[in-house]
Amino acid sequence: MPHGGALYTIVRFSRLPPMPIKLRTGEDVERMRVAGRLAASVLDMIGAHVAPGTTTDAIDRMCHEFIVDELDAIPAPLNYSNSPGQPPFPKSICTSVNHVVCHGIPTPSKRLKRGDIVNIDVTVIKDGFFGDTSKMFFVGEPSVLARRLVDVTQECLYRGIRAVRAGAHLGDIGHAIQSHAEANHFSVVREFCGHGIGDVFHDEPQVLHYGRPGTGIELVAGMTFTIEPMINAGRRHVKLLGDQWTVVTKDHKLSAQWEHTVLVTDTGAEVLTLRAEEYFP
Ligand code: MF3
Ligand code: CO
Ligand code: CO
């Protein structure tokens, strides 16, 4: 079951009344658009550098320099921590390879090899606002299973986004994701979720990637949150490594994740971190 504790992507149970959810208006919507566009541009930049032999530390360094020097922005993960006792995250992006579910720490000893799948998760702060997005990369040619997992996970994200509009409910998003993952015989990680985002990294609401239609809070135009399904090839269970960050599948089978930051509108979702390569109807 979901953990208790810190406010962050870890799913919490709380007896406190839910916090009011901030709505973005005017200039702040434009600031969110800028932050989202910049975060997306980091993923565009790094694609050419994801290749066999590259270390995840080298990828981190290139992203860090691009964010700081070219974008004049701040890499939000660097020194981020959300609960007492958790060491600050030591790098500027997360790199999660193969059976790593999320929050992988870039390191010089992790060299990418042919057949790996890697999630690169980028969060930038620009003008006080956050943009958060991740995508999967193939290192060389993936296995049939790896490609199918990565593709289905992206479809899960897109189906989740298509469930967004004012008047819909959070559970509609979770249901859209869960039903597609399970129809493909994959499983949905429960311990981590999407999150409200704006002038803080991890805010209300928690956006679960599983659920039932019509349940949960009603979406209102102006809400901004992430959708970031983690989908496993095997069982859904995960474990946290001793570094207090890296999350892996318990059965060591593959996991994939894609993430966008979205703005709720009256008719749908505006995808603030959309990349040029994406076609989104
Ligand atoms: N970017 C992650 C998310 O999608 C959070 C990473 S926290 C970090 O919410 F400290 F590991 F960077
Ligand atoms: Co996020
Ligand atoms: Co992220």
Short mmCIF file of C-alpha atoms in Angstrom, two decimals, residues 2 8 13 17 23 48 64 94 109 144-145 148 167 184 195 212 235 242 245 269 273:
data_model
loop_
_atom_site.label_atom_id
_atom_site.label_comp_id
_atom_site.label_asym_id
_atom_site.label_seq_id
_atom_site.Cartn_x
_atom_site.Cartn_y
_atom_site.Cartn_z
CA PRO A 2 1.10 3.60 -0.45
CA TYR A 8 6.12 14.42 -2.72
CA PHE A 13 -2.43 8.78 3.38
CA PRO A 17 -8.47 17.80 5.24
CA LEU A 23 -5.44 27.66 -9.85
CA ALA A 48 21.66 12.78 -29.52
CA HIS A 64 23.10 20.58 -15.93
CA CYS A 94 17.14 11.49 -12.72
CA SER A 109 30.05 3.94 -13.03
CA VAL A 144 10.61 -6.76 -28.46
CA LEU A 145 9.39 -6.68 -24.84
CA ARG A 148 6.32 -2.84 -26.24
CA GLY A 167 -15.45 18.64 -14.87
CA ASN A 184 -1.47 -5.27 -22.11
CA HIS A 195 1.55 15.79 -8.52
CA ARG A 212 -12.07 4.24 -10.95
CA ARG A 235 4.70 -7.38 -10.92
CA GLY A 242 19.96 2.03 0.47
CA TRP A 245 16.38 7.49 -3.69
CA ALA A 269 -5.49 19.63 -21.36
CA THR A 273 6.01 20.15 -21.80
#
